[in-house]
XYZ file of C-alpha atoms in Angstrom:
490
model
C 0.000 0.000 0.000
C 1.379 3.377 -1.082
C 2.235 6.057 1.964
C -0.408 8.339 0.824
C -3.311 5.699 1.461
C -1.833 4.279 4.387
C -1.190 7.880 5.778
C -4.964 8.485 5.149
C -6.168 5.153 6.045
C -5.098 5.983 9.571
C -6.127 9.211 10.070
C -9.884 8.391 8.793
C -9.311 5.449 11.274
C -8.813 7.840 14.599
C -11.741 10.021 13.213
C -14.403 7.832 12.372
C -13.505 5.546 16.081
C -13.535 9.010 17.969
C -17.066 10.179 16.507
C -18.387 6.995 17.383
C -17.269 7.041 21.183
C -18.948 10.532 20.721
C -22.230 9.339 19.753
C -22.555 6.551 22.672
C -23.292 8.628 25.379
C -26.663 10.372 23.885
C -27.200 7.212 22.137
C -27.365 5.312 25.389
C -29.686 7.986 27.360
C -32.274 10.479 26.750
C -30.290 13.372 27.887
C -32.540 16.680 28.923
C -31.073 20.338 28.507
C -28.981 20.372 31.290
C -27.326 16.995 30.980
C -26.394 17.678 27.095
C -25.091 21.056 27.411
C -23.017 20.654 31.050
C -22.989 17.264 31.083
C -26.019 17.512 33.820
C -23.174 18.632 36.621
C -22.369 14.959 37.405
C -18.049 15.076 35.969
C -15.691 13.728 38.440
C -12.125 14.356 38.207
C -11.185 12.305 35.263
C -13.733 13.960 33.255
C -13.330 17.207 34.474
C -9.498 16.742 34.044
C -9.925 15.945 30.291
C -12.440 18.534 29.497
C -10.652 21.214 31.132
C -7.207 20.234 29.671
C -8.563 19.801 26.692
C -7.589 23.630 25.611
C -4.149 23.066 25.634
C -3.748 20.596 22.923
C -5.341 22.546 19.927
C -4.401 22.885 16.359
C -2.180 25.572 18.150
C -0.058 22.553 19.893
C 0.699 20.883 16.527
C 1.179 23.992 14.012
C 1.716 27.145 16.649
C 3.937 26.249 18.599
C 6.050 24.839 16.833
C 5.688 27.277 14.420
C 6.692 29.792 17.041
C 9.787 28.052 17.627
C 10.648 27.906 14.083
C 10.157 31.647 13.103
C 10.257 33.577 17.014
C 12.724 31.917 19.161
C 12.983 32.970 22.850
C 9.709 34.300 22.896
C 7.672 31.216 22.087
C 9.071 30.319 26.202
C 5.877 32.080 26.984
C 3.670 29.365 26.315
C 5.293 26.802 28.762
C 4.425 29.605 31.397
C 0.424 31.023 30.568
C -1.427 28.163 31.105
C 0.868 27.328 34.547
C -0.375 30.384 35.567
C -3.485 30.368 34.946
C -4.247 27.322 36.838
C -3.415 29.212 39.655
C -6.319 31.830 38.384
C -8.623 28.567 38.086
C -8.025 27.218 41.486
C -9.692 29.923 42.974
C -12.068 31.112 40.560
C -13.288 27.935 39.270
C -14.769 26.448 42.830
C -16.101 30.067 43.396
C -18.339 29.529 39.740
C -19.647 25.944 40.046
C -21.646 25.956 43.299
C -23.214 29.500 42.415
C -24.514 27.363 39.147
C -25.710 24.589 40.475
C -28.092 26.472 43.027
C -29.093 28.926 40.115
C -29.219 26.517 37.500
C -26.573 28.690 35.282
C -25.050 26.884 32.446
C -23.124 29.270 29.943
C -21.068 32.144 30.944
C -23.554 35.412 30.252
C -25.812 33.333 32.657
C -22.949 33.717 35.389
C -22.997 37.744 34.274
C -26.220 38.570 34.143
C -26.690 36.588 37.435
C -23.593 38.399 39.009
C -25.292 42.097 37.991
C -28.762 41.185 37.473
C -28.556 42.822 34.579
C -30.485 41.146 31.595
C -28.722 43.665 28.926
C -24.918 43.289 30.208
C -25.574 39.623 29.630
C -27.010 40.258 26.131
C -23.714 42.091 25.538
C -21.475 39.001 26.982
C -23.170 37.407 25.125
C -22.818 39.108 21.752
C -19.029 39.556 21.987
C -18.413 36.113 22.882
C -19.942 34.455 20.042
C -17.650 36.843 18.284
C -14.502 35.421 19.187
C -15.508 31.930 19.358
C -16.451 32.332 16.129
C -13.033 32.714 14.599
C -11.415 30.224 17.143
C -13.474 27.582 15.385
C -12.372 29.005 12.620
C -8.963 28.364 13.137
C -9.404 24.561 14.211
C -11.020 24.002 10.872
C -8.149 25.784 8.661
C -5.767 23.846 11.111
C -7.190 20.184 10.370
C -7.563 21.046 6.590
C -3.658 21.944 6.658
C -3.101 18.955 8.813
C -5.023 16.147 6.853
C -3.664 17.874 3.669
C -0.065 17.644 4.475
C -0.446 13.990 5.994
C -2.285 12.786 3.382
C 0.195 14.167 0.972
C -2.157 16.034 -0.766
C -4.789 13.172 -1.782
C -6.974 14.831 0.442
C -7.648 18.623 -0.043
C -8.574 20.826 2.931
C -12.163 21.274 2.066
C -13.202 17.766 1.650
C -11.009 17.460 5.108
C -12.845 19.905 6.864
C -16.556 19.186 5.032
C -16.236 15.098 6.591
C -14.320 15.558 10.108
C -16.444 18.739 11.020
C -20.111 17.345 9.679
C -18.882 14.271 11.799
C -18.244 16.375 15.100
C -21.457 18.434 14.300
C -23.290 14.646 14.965
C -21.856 14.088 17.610
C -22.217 17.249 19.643
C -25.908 17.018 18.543
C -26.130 13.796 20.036
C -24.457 13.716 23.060
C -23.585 17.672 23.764
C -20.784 17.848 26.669
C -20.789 14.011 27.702
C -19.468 13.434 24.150
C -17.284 16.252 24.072
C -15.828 14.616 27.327
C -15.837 11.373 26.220
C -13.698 11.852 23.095
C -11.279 14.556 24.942
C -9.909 11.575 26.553
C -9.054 9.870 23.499
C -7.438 13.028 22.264
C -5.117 13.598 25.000
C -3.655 10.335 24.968
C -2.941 10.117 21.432
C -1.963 13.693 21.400
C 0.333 13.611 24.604
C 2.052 10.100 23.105
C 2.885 11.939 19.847
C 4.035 14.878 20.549
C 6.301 13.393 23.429
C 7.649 10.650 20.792
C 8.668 12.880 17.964
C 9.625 15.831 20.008
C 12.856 13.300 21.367
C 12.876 11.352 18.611
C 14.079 14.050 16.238
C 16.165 16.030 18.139
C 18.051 12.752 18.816
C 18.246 11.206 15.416
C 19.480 14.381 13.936
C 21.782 15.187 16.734
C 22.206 12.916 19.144
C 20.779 15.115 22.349
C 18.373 17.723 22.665
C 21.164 19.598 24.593
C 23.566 19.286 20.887
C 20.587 20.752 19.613
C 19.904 23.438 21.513
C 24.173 23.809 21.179
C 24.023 23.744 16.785
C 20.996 26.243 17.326
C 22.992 28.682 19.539
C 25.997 27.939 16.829
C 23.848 28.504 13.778
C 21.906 31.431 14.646
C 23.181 33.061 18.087
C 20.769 34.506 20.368
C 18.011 33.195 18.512
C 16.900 31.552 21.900
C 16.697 34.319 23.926
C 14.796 37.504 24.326
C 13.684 39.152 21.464
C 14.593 35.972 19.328
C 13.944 36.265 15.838
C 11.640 39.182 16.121
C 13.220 42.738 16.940
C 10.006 43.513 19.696
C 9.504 40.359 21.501
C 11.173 41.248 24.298
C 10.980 41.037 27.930
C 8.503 43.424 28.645
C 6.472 41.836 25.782
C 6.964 38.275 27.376
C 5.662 39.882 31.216
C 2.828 41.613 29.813
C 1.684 38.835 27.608
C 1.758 36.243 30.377
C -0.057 38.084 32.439
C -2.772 38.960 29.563
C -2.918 35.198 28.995
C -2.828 33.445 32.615
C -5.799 35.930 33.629
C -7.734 35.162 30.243
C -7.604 31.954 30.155
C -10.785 31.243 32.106
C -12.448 33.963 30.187
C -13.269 32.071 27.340
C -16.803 31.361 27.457
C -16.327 27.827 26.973
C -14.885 27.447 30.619
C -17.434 28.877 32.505
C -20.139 26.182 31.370
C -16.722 23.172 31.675
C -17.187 24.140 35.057
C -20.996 24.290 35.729
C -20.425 20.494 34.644
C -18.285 19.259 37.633
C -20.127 17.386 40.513
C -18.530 19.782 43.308
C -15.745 22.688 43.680
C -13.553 19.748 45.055
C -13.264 18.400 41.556
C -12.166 21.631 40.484
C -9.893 22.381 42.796
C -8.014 19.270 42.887
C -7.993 19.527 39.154
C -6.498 22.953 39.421
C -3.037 21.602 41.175
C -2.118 18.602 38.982
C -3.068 20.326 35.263
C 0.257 22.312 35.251
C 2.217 19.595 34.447
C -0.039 19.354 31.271
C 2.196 22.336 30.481
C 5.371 20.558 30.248
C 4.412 18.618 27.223
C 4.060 22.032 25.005
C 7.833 21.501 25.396
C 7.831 18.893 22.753
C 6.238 20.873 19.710
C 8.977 23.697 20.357
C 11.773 20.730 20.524
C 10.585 20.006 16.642
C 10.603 23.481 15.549
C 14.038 24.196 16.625
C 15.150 20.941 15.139
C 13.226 22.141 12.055
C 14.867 25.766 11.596
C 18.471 23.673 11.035
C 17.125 20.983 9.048
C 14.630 22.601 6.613
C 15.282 26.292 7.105
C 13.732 29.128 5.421
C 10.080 27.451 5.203
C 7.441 30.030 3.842
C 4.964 28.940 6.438
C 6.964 28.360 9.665
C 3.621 26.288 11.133
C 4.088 23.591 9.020
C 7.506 22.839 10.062
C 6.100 19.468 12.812
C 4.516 17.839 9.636
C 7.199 18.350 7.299
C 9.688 17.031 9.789
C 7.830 13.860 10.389
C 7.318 13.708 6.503
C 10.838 13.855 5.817
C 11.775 10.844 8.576
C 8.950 8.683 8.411
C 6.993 6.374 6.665
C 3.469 6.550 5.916
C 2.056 5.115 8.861
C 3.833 7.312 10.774
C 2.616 10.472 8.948
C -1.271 8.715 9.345
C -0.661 8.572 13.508
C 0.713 12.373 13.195
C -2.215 13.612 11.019
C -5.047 11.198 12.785
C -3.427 13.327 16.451
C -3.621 16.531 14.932
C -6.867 15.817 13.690
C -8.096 15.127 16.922
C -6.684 17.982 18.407
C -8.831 20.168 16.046
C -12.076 17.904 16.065
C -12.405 17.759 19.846
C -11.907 21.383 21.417
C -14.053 22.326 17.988
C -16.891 20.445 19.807
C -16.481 22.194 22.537
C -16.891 25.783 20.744
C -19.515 24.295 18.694
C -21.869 23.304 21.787
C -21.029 26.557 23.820
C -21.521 29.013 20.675
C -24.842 27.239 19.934
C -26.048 27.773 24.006
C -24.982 30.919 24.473
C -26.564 32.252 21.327
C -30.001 30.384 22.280
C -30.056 30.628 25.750
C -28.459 34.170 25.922
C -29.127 36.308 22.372
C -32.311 34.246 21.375
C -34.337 33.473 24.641
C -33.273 36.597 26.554
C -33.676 38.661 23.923
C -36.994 36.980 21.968
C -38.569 34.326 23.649
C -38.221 34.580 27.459
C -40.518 32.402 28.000
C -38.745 29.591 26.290
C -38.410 26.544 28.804
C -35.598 24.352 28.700
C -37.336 21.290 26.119
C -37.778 24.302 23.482
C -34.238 25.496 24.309
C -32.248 22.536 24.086
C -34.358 21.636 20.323
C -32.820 25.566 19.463
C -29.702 24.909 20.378
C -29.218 21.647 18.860
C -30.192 22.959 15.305
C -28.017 25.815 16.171
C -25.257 23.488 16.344
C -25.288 22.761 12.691
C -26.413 26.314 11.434
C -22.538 27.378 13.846
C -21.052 24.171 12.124
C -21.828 25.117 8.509
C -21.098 29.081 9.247
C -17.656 28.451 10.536
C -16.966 25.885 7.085
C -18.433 28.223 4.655
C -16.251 31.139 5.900
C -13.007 29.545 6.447
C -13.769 27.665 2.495
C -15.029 30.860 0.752
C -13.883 33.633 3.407
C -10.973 32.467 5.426
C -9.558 36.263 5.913
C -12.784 37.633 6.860
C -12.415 36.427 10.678
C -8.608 37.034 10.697
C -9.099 40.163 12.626
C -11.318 38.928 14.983
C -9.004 36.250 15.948
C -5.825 38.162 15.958
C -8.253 40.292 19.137
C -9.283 36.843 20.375
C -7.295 36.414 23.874
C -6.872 40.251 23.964
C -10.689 40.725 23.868
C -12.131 37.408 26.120
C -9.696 38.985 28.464
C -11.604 42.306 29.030
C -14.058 39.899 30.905
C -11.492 39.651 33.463
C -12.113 42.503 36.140
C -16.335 42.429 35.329
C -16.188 38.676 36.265
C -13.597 38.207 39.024
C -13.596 40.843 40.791
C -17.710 40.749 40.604
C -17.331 37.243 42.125
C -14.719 38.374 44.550
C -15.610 42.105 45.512
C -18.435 43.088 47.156
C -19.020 46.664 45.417
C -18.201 45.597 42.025
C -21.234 47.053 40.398
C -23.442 46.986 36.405
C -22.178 50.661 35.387
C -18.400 49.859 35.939
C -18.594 46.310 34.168
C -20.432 48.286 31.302
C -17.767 50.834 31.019
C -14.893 48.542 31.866
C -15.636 46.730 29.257
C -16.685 48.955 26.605
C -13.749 50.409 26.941
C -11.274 47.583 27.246
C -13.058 46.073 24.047
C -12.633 49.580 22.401
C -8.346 49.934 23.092
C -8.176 46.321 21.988
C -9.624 46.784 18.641
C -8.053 50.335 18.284
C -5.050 49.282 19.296
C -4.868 46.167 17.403
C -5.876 47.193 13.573
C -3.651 50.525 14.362
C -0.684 48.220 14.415
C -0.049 49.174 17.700
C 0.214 45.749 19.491
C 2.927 45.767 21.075
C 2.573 48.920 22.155
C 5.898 50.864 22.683
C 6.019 53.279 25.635
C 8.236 54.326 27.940
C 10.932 52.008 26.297
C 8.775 48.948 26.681
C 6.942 46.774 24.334
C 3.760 45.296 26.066
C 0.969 43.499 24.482
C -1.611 45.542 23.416
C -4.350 43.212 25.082
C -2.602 44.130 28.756
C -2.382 47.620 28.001
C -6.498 47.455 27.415
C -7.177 45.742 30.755
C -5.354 47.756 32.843
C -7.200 50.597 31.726
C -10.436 48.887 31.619
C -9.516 47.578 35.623
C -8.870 50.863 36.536
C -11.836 52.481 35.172
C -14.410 49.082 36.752
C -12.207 50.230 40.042
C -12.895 53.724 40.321
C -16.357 53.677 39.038
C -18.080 50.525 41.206
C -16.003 53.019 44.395
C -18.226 55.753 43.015
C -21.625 53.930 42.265
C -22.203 51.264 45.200
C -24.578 51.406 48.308
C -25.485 49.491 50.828
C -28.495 47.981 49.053
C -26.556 47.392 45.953
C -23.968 45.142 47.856
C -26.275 43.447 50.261
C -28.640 42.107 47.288
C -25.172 41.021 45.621
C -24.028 38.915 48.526
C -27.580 37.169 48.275
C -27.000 36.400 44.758
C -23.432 35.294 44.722
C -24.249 33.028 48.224
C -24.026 29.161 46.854
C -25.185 27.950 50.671
């Protein structure tokens, strides 16, 4: 059997098993609103482990960072240390979220604002930008498993037919069994995912050099100072690295998808425990970078610097070893796309369409909205990234910078008492406006006072000051007292 068929025999293989374990669970039960979009608050640690790590190994794991380490250098360091951080973030915030859902049946994360502020319209709002930059996050794990499948496949396989099967697949699945699937397929993903990358991230380092220390030692030779700060950028420098991983550790829990990941664990125990052991999830982001250095000496001056971990394992391998590579990064697209796909689909019924249309929707009408929803988000997010795949560019180069401006509104409204509506709606007006300014003015990083800081961290901490000073300015008494009633999970 020729590599190409081989190659695609086995990737067609991991995504045709992993819909199936998707299906089982709604196949198996009749699963009501609650149970299909949080997985009806029942995950214990294993599940809750999988779904939450989940994020980490994205199409960004197989093309970005590795990508990064190709093209940037030093500064692609900052991913081994934004998600350590932010675990930190989720082992307080994330017990603080799931008991206040379960006793106010909240399930997406403009329920958890509007319930914070009892404010109908600032949830509307959440609401509204979220979808935004979801949106273009699913985006990018369809273009990523189109480039993935393509390369693996060695071209017998276009993107759009690659896209068109594994995402009409996932949109099944998701429809079926909502979060229990989602879960259920995660852990399928990580293993695969965490035994490739680990594999040829020694492997090649070693069979082209003998060590990753030689490597790291004919990098430094070949191209000095290349791994440290700024790298292979003239910007990317310290300041840039601070400011970013602070930007990134405090937004990583402000994706929307999080919020409901955590509505779905039986207790803040599960959480919490969770929160302690998922840094060392971290460590295996090493691996990617390990192949993109290895790359930049063996295949230098690639146009696209992202495809650098297939090409490597292209150039090595055999076919089946190409299928395993491409079936991995398949799944690493598929499965946190399921995730965006279910939480886009609630938070635009439950939160755009019932709150701002049908109030009096109850949960059997919601859940039959949301599930056609599911393929209406599906088929937008393919028909844009086949026929419009710059349009949402922008959007996702504000992504992180943008889910970030939730920060202050939702943290500090869980965690101070006179956090009130007016500051979270100028906060974040504002922080959302500096973003986008800031951003499409190619102003990101922004230079001042002889440092470079991402653009994103320059927004929040004007958008926290501003929340700050006005919730001093606009609380009472009655204002806080009513908020402690709200936010007590007792």
């Amino acid at each position: 059997m020729s590599n190409e068929f081989l190659a695609l025999g086995i990737i067609f293989i991991f995504i045709f098993v992993t819909t199936i374990v998707g299906m089982l669970p709604g196949m198996k039960e009749k699963l009501n609103l609650e149970g299909w979009a949080i997985g009806g608050r029942e995950f214990g640690r294993w599940l809750s482990w999988f779904i939450l790590a989940g994020e980490i190994y994205t199409a960004f794991a197989f093309l970005g960072a590795s990508g990064w380490a190709y093209a940037r250098g030093g500064p692609t360091f900052y991913i081994l240390g934004y998600g350590a951080l932010a675990y930190v973030v989720g082992y307080y915030l994330l017990p603080k979220i799931s008991p206040i859902g379960r006793k106010f049946s909240l399930m997406t994360q403009p329920d958890l604002v509007q319930h914070i502020y009892d404010s109908k319209l600032l949830g509307i709002l959440v609401a509204i930008i979220g979808v935004l930059f979801l949106l273009p996050y699913l985006q990018l794990q369809l273009t990523g498993l189109g480039i993935i499948i393509q390369t693996c496949s060695y071209g017998l396989i276009t993107k759009v037919p690659a896209m068109l099967i594994a995402f009409t697949l996932v949109a099944i699945f998701v429809y079926l069994s909502g979060l229990k699937g989602v879960a259920s397929t995660a852990v399928i993903k990580d293993v695969v995912m965490i035994v490739a990358v680990v594999f040829f991230g020694l492997y090649l380092p070693f069979h082209f050099f003998g060590s990753v220390g030689n490597m790291f030692e004919a990098l430094e030779a070949a191209k000095p100072g290349f791994l440290a700060l700024p790298g292979g950028t003239k910007v990317l420098d310290v300041s840039w690295v601070m400011s970013t991983l602070v930007l990134t550790s405090l937004g990583f829990y402000m994706w929307p998808h999080f919020s409901a990941n955590s509505f779905s664990a039986k207790s803040p125990e599960v959480l919490r425990h969770n929160a302690v052991f998922l840094p060392l999830y971290q460590i295996c982001l090493l691996f990617p970078m390990l192949i993109g250095f290895t790359a930049l000496l063996i295949i230098p001056g690639l146009s696209n610097p992202d495809m650098s971990f297939m090409l490597m394992v292209q150039k090595v391998f055999p076919g089946w070893a190409l299928g395993l590579v491409g079936g991995a990064g398949a799944l690493a697209c598929m499965i946190p796309a399921s995730d965006l796909i279910l939480n886009t689909s609630m938070i635009f019924t439950r939160n755009i369409y019932c709150r701002g249309f049908n109030p009096n929707a109850d949960h059997t009408h919601q859940k039959f909205v949301a599930r056609i929803i599911v393929f209406i988000v599906t088929a937008t997010a393919l028909c844009l990234a086949i026929f419009a795949p710059n349009l949402l560019v922008n959007l996702l180069l504000i992504g992180y910078s943008g889910v970030t401006q939730f920060f202050p509104m939702i943290v500090l409204g869980l965690f101070w008492k006179r956090a009130t509506k007016i500051a979270s709606f100028c906060g974040l007006i504002v922080g959302e406006t500096l973003v986008v300014y800031l951003t499409f003015s190619k102003l990101d990083p922004l230079a001042i006072f002889g440092l470079h800081l991402n653009a994103g961290f320059a927004a929040l901490m004007v958008n926290l000051i501003i929340f700050v000073v006005i919730s001093i300015l606009t609380s009472n008494n009655d204002n806080i007292v009513a908020k402690e009633k709200r936010l007590s999970a007792s």
